[in-house]
XYZ file of C-alpha atoms in Angstrom:
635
model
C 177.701 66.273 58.385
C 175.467 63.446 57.495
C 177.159 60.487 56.595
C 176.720 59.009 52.917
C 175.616 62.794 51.816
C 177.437 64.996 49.721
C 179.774 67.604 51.203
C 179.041 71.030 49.968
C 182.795 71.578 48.273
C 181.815 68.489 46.498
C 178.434 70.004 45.406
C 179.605 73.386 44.284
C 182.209 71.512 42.390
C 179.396 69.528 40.526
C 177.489 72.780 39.516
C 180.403 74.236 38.310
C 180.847 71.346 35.676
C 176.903 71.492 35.218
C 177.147 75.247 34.923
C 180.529 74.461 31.887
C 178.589 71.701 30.096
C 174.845 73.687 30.174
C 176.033 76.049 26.975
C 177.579 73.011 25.331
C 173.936 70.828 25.599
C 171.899 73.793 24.530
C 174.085 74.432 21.658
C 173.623 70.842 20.556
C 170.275 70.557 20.480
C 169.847 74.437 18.502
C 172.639 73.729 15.982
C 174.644 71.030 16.271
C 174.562 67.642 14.034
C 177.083 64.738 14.191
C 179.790 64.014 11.975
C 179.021 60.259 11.529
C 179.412 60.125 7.953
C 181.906 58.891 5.964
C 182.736 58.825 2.049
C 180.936 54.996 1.068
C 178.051 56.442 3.198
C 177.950 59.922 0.807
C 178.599 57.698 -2.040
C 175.417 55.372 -1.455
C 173.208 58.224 -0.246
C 174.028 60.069 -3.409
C 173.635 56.752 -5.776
C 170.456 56.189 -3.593
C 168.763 59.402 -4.247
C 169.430 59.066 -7.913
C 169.034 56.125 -9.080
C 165.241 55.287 -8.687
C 163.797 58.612 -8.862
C 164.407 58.662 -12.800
C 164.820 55.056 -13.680
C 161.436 54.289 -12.352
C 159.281 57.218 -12.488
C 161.219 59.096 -15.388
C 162.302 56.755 -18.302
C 158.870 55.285 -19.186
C 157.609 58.478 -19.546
C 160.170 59.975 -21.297
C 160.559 57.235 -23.843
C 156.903 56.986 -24.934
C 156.137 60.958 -24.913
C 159.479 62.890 -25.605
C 162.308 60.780 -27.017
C 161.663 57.244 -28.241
C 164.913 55.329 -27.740
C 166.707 58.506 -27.882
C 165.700 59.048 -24.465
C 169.113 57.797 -23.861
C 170.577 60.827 -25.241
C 168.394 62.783 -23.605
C 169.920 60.854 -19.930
C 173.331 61.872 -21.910
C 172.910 65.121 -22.412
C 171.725 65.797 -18.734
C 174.304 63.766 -17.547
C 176.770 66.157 -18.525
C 174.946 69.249 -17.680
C 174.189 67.411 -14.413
C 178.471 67.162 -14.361
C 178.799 70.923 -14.703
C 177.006 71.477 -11.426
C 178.324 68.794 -9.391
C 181.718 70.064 -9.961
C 180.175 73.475 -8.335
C 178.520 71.617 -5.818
C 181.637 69.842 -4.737
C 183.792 72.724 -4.477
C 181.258 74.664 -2.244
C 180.964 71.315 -0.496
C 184.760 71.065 0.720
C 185.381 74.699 1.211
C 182.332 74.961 3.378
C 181.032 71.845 4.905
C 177.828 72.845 6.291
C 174.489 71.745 5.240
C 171.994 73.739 3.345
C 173.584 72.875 0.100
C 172.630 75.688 -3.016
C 170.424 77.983 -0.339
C 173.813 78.266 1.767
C 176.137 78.720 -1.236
C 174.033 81.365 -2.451
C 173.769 83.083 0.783
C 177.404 82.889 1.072
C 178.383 84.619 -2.225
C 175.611 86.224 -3.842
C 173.179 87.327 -0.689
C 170.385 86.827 1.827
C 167.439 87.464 -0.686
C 168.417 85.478 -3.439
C 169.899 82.639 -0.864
C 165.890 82.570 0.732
C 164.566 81.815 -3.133
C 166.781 79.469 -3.861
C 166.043 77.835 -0.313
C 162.408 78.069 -0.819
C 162.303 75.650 -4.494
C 165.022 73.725 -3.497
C 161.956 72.910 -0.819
C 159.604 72.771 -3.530
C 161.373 70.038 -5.728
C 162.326 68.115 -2.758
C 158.286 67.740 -1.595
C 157.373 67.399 -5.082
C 160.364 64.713 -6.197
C 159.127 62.778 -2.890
C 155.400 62.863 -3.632
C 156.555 61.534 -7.158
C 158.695 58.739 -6.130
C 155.753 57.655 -3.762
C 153.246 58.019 -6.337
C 155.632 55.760 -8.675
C 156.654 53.361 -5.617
C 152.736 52.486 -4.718
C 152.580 52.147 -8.864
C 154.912 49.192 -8.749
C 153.993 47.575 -6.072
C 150.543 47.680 -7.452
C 151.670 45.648 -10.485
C 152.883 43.242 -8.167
C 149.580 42.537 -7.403
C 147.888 42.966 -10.755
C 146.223 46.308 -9.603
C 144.516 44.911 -7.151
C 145.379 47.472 -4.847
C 144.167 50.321 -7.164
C 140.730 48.636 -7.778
C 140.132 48.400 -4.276
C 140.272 51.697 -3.459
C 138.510 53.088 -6.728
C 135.721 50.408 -5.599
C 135.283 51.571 -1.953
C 136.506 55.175 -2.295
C 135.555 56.514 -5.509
C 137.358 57.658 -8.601
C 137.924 61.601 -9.185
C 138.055 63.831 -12.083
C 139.652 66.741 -11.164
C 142.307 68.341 -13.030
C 146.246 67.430 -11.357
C 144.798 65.393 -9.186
C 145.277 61.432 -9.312
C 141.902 59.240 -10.109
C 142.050 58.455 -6.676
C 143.381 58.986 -3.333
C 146.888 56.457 -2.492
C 146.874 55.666 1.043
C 149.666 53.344 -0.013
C 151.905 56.283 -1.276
C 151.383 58.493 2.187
C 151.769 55.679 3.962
C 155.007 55.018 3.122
C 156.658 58.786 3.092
C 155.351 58.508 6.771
C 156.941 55.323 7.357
C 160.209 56.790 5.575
C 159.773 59.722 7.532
C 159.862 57.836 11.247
C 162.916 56.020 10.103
C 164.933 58.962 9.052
C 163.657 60.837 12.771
C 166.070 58.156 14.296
C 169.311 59.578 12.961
C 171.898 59.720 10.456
C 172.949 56.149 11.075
C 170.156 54.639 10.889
C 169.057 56.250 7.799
C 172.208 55.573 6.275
C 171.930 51.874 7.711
C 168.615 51.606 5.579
C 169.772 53.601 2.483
C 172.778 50.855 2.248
C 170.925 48.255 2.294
C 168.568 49.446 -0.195
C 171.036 50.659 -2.293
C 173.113 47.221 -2.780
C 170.298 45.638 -3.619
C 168.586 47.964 -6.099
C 172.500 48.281 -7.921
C 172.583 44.224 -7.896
C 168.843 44.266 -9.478
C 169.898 47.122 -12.145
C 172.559 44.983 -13.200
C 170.172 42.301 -13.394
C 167.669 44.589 -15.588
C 170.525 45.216 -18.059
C 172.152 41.879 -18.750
C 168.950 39.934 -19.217
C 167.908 43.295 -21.429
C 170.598 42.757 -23.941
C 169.863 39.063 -24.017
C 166.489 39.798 -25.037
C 167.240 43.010 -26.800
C 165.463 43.428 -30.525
C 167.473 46.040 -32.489
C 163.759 46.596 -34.739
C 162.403 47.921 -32.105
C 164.909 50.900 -33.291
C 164.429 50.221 -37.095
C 162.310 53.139 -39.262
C 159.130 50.961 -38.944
C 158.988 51.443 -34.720
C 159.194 55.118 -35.415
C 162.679 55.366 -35.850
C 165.461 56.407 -32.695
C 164.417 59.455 -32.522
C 160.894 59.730 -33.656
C 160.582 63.549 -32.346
C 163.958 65.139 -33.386
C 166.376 66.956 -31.720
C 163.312 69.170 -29.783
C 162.107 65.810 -28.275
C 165.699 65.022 -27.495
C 166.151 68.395 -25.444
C 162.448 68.333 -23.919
C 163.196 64.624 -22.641
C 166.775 66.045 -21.381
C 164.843 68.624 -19.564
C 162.978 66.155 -17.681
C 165.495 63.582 -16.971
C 167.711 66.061 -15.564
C 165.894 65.528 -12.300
C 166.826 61.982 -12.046
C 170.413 63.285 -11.329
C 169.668 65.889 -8.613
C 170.491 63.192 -5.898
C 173.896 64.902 -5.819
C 172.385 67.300 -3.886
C 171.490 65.157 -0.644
C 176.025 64.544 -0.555
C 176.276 68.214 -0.246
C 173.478 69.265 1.935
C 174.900 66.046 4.017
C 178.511 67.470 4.467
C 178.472 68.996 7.867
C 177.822 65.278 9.191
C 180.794 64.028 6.928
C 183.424 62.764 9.047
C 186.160 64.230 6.034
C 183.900 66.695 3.943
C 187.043 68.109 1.947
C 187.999 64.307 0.367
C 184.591 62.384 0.752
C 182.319 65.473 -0.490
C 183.897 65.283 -4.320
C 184.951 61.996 -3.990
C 181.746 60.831 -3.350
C 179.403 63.279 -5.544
C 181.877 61.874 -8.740
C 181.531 58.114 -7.590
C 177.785 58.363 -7.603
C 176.913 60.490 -10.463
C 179.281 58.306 -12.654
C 177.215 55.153 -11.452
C 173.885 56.901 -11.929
C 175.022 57.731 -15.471
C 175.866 54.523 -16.718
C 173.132 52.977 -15.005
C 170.090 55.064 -16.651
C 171.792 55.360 -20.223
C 171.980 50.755 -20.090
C 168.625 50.415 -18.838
C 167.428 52.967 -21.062
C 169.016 51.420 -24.102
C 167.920 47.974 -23.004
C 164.045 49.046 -22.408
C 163.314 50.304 -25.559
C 165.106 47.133 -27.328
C 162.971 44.659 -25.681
C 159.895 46.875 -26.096
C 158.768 49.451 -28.774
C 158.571 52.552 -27.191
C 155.185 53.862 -28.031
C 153.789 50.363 -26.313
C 155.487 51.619 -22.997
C 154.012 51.751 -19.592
C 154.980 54.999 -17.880
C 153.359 53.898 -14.566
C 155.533 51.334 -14.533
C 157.676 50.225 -17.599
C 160.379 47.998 -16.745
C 158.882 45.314 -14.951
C 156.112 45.707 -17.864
C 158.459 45.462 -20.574
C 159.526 41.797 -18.736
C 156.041 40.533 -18.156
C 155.040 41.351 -21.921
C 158.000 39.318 -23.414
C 156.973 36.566 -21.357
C 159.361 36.858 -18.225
C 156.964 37.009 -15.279
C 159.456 36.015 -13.236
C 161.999 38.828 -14.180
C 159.272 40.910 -13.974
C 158.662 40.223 -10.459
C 161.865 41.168 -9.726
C 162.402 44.284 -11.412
C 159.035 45.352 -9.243
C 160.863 44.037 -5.916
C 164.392 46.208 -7.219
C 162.289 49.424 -8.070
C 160.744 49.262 -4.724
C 164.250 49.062 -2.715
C 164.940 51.848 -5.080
C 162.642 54.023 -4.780
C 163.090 53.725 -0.898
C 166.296 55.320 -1.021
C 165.072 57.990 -3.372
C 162.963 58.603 -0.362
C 165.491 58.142 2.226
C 167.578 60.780 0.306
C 164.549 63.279 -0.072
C 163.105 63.321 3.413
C 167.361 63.346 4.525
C 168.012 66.311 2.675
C 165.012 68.596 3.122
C 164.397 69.254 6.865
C 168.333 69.809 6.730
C 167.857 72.878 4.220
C 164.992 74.171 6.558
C 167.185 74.071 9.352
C 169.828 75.913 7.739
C 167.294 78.575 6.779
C 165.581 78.463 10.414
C 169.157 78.846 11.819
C 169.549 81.895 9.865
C 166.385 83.442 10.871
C 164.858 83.294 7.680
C 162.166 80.845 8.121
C 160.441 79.753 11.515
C 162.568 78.755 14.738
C 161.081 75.573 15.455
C 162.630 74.267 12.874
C 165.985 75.275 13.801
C 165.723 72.630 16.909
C 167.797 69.421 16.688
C 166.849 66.259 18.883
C 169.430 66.099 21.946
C 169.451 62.298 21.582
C 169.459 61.651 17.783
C 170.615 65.115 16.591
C 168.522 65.370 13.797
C 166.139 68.117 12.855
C 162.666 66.550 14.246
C 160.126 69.098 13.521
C 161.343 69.703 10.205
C 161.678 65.526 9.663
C 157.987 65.366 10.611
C 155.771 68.684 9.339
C 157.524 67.745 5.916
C 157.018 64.340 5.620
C 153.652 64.875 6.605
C 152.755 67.589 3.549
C 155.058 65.536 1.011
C 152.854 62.413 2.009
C 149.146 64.755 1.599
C 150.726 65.393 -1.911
C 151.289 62.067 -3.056
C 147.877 60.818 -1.449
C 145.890 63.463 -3.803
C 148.364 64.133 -6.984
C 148.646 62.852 -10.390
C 152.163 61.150 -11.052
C 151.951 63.180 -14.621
C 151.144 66.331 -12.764
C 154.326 66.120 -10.067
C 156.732 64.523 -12.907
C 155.985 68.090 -15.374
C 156.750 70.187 -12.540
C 160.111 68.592 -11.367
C 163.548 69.956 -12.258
C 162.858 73.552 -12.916
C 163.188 74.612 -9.349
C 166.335 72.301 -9.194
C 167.889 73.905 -12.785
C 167.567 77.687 -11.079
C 169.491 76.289 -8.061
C 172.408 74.889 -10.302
C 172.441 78.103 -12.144
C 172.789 80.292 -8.988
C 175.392 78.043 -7.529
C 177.549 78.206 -11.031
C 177.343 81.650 -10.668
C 178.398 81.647 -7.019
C 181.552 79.778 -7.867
C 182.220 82.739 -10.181
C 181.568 85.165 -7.727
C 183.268 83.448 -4.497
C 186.560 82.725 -7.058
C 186.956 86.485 -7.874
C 185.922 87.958 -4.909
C 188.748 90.421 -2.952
C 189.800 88.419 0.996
C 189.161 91.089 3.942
C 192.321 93.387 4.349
C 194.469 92.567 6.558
C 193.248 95.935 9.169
C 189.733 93.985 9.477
C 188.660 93.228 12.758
C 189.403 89.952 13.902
C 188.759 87.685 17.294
C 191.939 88.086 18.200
C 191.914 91.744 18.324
C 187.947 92.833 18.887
C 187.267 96.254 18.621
C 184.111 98.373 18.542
C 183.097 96.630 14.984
C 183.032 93.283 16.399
C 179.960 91.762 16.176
C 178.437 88.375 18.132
C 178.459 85.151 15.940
C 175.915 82.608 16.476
C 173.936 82.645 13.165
C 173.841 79.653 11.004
C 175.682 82.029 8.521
C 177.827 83.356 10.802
C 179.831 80.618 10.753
C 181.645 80.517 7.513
C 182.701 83.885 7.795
C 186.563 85.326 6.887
C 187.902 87.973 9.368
C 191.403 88.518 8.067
C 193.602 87.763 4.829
C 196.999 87.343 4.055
C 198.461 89.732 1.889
C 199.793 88.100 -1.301
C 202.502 89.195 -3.389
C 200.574 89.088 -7.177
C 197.320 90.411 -7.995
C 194.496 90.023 -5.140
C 191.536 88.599 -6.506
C 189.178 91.084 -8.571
C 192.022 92.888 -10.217
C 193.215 92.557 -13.733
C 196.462 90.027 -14.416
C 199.791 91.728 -13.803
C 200.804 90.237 -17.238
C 197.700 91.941 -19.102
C 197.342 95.238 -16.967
C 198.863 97.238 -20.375
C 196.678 95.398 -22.365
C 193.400 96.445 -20.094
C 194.622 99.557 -18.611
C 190.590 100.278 -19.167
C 189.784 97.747 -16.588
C 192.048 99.027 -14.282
C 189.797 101.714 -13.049
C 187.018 99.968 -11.455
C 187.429 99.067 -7.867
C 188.573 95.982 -7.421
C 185.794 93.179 -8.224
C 183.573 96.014 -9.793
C 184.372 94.611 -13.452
C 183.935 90.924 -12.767
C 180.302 92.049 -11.136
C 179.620 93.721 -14.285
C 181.274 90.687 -16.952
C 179.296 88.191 -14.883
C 175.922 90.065 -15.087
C 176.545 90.233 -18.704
C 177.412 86.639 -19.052
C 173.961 85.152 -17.962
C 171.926 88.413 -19.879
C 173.112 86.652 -22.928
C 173.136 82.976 -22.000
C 169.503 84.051 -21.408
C 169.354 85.880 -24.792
C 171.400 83.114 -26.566
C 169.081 80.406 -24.788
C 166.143 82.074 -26.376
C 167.186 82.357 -29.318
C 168.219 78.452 -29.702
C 164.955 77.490 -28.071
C 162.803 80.084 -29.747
C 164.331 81.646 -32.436
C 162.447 78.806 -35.100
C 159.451 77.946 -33.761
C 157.966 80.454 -31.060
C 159.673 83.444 -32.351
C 159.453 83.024 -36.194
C 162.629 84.658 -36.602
C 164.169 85.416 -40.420
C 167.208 83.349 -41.334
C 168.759 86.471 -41.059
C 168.110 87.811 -37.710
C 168.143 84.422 -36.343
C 172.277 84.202 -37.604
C 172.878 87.882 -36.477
C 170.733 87.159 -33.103
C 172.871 84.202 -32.500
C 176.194 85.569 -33.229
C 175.492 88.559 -30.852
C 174.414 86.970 -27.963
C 177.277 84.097 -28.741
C 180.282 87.160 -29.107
C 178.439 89.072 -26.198
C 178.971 85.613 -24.000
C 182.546 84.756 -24.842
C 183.408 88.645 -24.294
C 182.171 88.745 -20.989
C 184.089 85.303 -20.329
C 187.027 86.606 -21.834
C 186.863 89.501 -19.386
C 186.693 87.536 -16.033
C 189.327 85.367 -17.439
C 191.447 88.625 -17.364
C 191.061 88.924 -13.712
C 193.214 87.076 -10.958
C 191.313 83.698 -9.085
C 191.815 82.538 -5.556
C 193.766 79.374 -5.647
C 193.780 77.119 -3.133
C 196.080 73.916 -3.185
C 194.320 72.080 -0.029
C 190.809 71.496 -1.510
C 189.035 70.387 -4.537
C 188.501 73.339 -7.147
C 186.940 73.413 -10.624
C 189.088 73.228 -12.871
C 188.869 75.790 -16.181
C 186.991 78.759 -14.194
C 185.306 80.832 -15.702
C 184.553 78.837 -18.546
C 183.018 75.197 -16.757
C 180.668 77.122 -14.638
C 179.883 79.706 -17.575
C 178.249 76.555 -19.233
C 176.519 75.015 -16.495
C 174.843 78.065 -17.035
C 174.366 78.241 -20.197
C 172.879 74.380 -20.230
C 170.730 74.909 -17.577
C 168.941 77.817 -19.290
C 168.462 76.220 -22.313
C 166.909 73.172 -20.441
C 164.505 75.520 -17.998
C 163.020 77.377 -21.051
C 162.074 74.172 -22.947
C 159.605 73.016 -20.212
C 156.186 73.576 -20.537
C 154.414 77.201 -19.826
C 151.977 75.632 -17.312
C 155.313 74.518 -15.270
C 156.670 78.318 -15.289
C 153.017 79.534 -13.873
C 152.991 77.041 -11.099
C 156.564 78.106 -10.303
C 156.079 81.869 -10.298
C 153.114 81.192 -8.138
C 155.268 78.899 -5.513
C 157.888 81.783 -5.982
C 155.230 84.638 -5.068
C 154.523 82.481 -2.041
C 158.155 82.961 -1.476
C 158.235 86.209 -1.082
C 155.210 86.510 0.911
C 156.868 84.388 3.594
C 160.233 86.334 3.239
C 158.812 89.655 3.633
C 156.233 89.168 5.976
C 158.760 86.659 8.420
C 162.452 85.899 7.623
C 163.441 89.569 6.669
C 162.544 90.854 10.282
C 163.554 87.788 11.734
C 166.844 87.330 9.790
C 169.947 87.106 12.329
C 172.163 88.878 9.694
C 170.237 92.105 10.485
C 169.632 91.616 14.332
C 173.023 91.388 14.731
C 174.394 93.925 11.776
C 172.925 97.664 12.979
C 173.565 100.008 10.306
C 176.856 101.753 10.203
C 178.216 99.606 12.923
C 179.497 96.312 11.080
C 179.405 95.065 8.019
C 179.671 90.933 6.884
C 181.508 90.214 3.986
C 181.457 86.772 2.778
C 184.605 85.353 0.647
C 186.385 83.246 -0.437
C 188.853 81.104 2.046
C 192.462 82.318 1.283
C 194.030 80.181 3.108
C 193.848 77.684 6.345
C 191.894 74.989 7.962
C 187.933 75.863 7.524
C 186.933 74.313 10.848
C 189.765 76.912 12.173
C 188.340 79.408 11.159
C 184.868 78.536 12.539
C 186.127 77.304 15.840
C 188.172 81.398 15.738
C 184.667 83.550 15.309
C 182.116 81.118 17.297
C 181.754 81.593 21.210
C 182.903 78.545 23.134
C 179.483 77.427 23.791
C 178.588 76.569 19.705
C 181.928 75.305 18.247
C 180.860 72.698 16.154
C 180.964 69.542 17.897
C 183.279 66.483 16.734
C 183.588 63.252 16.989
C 186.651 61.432 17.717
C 188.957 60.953 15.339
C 187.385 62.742 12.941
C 190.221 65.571 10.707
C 188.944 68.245 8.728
């Protein structure tokens, strides 16, 4: 033997550990991302993703074309619809702490189909909220400048008059989504670095905004000669609620974020309450303080804060509020271009939408592809849109989501666990089937027998009261009660949106209509109260099921039918798209039926019983794509 070369024992031995760690390296750079996250990090990404997107872009707007001052009801009111489905959101988000957010809580519970929809606008709204908070970013830093940025490039480019799109192209705008979109290719930390930073200082320049507002505050600006507080009624009210609901969607980005949360059952709801609380408060003061320093109908919407400042005679302040709505608006971005290529990796990893986007960085373990194609087409649509055009079109993609995630609580909470004869892991049989799909992973494979009711049946205590019930299979009724519940939220929706103006209902059918649909509602609730929950004592839960979820619902009907018609077309157009691109790719694709033959297995997704999630997932994946931890981390 040569001296100084390797023996051979010593070179089998080293393949051997190549051959062991191979599996491990491919599985992290298919599906793997790192839990680096902890609860002040969900808190600030969720405070950073919405506070900016409405404050800036939204409350201008709002306040000269909807509300008037009472556009802080209308931040009110969608705060507390907003409420409703965070509590949904944060239960899905402990009990299963993988990303993908609404699509994969709808795949879980209600199915593949209606999981791919919800995917697909929950894409939609993310491209289009990003493209608007761009639009709005360039628009302040514009004013900065006194528009000399603008009259540049209407000088040497050209203005256009073409309906939707702006009156001409932002370069500014693209350029920074692309900038955004580099920065948040280089990791989780570092885009939770940056989305700190920007966060502190856009809460220290908010608090800024509202104590010099009151100082300068001029309660006429409210007074019967301004137009009054609410110059266009209760309807203006709702329609502004329906539009400000958007600036409260950053939520979202803590849930589709909780597979890289180092705790995801404590900092999930922790940290979706923390920021939503903050985000509350801060657009109902700055709201309040705007339109008492300013009469509303004299309002910027391009950029109305730091005008509202410069027209009082504050410059200065003015200059400020500009520099805060910037580092605002970059975490708004941060959060956007965070949270979408995560959703299209949780779709790709499913099958359901194309591969490459399944692929995560070895180095920064990060979805790349997905990082860069959609930065690139959220920056083409805030270099050629209108800001009026993207801000009509937000939230209606993002109410549908809330609704089907409400629902899923409802489903997942009365849904019957596996019997206890399933096949499991431990004991695989001719059923067993391979799990390596992105929903594969949250499966149940066994249950614990309990000693009341399992979950689907009627109530021992009210079984001879509802001996009628009794006779569906178990979960058969609660299917039936829930369908029932959103026909007439639907039907009661319409009617309280409708029933005076579009409809031209009598006072009589407009009372009966309304009393139906109302006794129809609480019937159906009353029903899947009847029925025994899954309870669960080591995770967050809703509390009051049915009824919390049963008006998320509700709320977020009423708010999708009172925007515009032109929004619904553009939606059932994106939503025809949809289906193109489900049909013709992700249902032949889909790993659910590659690895599902008929008659040979069937996947039943439920509730968890019982027992450590990450168990569970560690039981039913192959060695090679357990989830990979860091140290220290617990579940």
């Amino acid at each position: 033997m040569v001296r100084g070369l390797p023996s051979a024992a010593s070179v089998a031995r080293f393949c051997q550990k190549l051959n062991r760690l191979k599996p491990l390296e491919e599985s992290t750079m298919e599906t793997s991302l790192r839990r680096c996250l902890s609860t002040l990090d969900l808190t600030l990404l969720g405070v950073g993703g919405m506070v900016g997107s409405g404050l800036y872009v939204l409350t201008g707007t709002v306040a000269k074309d909807m509300a008037g001052p009472a556009v802080l009801l209308s931040f009110g009111v969608a705060a507390v619809a907003s409420l409703l489905a965070a509590l949904c959101y944060a239960e899905f988000g402990a009990r299963v702490p993988r990303t993908g957010s609404a699509y994969l809580f709808t795949y879980v519970s209600v199915g593949e189909l209606w999981a791919f929809l919800i995917g697909w606008n929950v894409l939609l709204e993310y491209l289009i909220g990003g493209a608007a908070v761009a639009r709005a970013w360039s628009g302040y830093l514009d004013s900065i400048f006194s528009h000399g940025i603008r009259n540049f490039t209407e000088t040497h480019v050209g203005v256009w008059h073409v309906p939707l799109l702006g009156h001409s192209p932002d370069f500014l705008a693209a350029g920074i989504i692309l900038l955004a979109s580099a920065f948040v290719s280089c990791g989780a930390r570092v885009s939770s670095w940056l989305n700190h930073t920007f966060s502190v200082l856009s809460l220290v320049v908010i608090l800024f905004i509202i104590i010099l507002g009151f100082i300068l505050a001029q309660p006429h600006n409210w007074s019967a000669e301004e137009g009054g507080f609410a110059p266009f009624g209760f309807s203006g009210v709702m329609a502004g609620t329906a539009s400000c609901f958007y600036a409260f969607v950053g939520f979202d980005v803590i849930a589709a974020s909780s597979e890289e949360a180092r705790n995801p059952r404590q900092s999930v709801p922790l940290a979706i309450a923390i920021s939503l609380s903050l985000a509350a408060a801060a657009y109902i003061l700055v709201s309040t303080v705007l339109t008492l320093m300013v009469p509303w109908h004299s309002l910027d919407p391009d950029s109305a804060l730091a005008d509202a400042f410069y027209r009082r005679g504050y410059s200065w302040a003015g200059f400020i509020v500009a520099a805060g709505s910037i580092c605002a608006m970059n975490t708004v971005l941060l959060s956007s271009l965070f949270s979408l290529p995560r959703i299209v990796y949780a779709m790709a990893t499913d099958g359901l939408f194309f591969q490459v986007f399944a692929r995560v960085h070895p180095r920064t373990q990060v979805p790349v592809v997905g990082i860069l194609v959609f930065g690139f087409l959220t920056a083409l649509l805030a270099l050629l849109l209108d800001l009026e055009a993207l801000v009509q079109f937000l939230s209606i993609g993002t109410l549908l989501a809330y609704t089907f995630v409400a629902a899923s609580i409802i489903v997942l909470r009365f849904q019957k666990a596996s019997p206890p004869n399933s096949p499991s892991p431990a004991s695989p049989g001719p059923l067993t089937k391979e799990h390596s799909s992105f929903s594969d992973h949250i499966q149940l494979v066994g249950a614990v027998q309990a000693a009341v009711s399992e979950p689907g049946e009627v109530r021992l205590a009210l079984r001879p009261y509802l001996g009628f019930l009794e006779g569906c299979s178990p979960g058969a009724a609660v299917t039936w009660a829930l369908s029932i519940l959103v026909a007439s939220a639907i039907t009661l929706g319409c009617v309280l949106v409708f029933g005076g103006s579009a409809l031209q209902l009598s006072r009589w059918a407009y009372i009966l209509l309304l009393l139906l649909s109302s006794v129809v509602f609480l019937l159906s609730l009353l029903i899947l109260w009847a029925h025994q929950q899954q309870h669960q004592q080591d995770t967050f839960q809703i509390p009051m099921v049915p009824l919390t979820p049963a008006l998320s619902i509700l709320l977020n009907i009423c708010l999708m039918l009172k925007l515009s018609y032109l929004t619904w077309v553009r939606f059932s157009i994106w939503l025809l798209m949809g289906l193109v691109v489900y049909f013709g790719y992700g249902i032949r694709h889909s790993k659910q039926n590659q690895r599902e033959p008929p008659g040979l297995a069937t996947t039943h997704y439920v509730v968890f019983p019982g027992g450590s999630l990450e168990e569970m997932v560690q039981a039913v994946q192959p060695p090679s794509q357990a989830p990979a931890q860091e140290p220290g981390s617990t579940e």
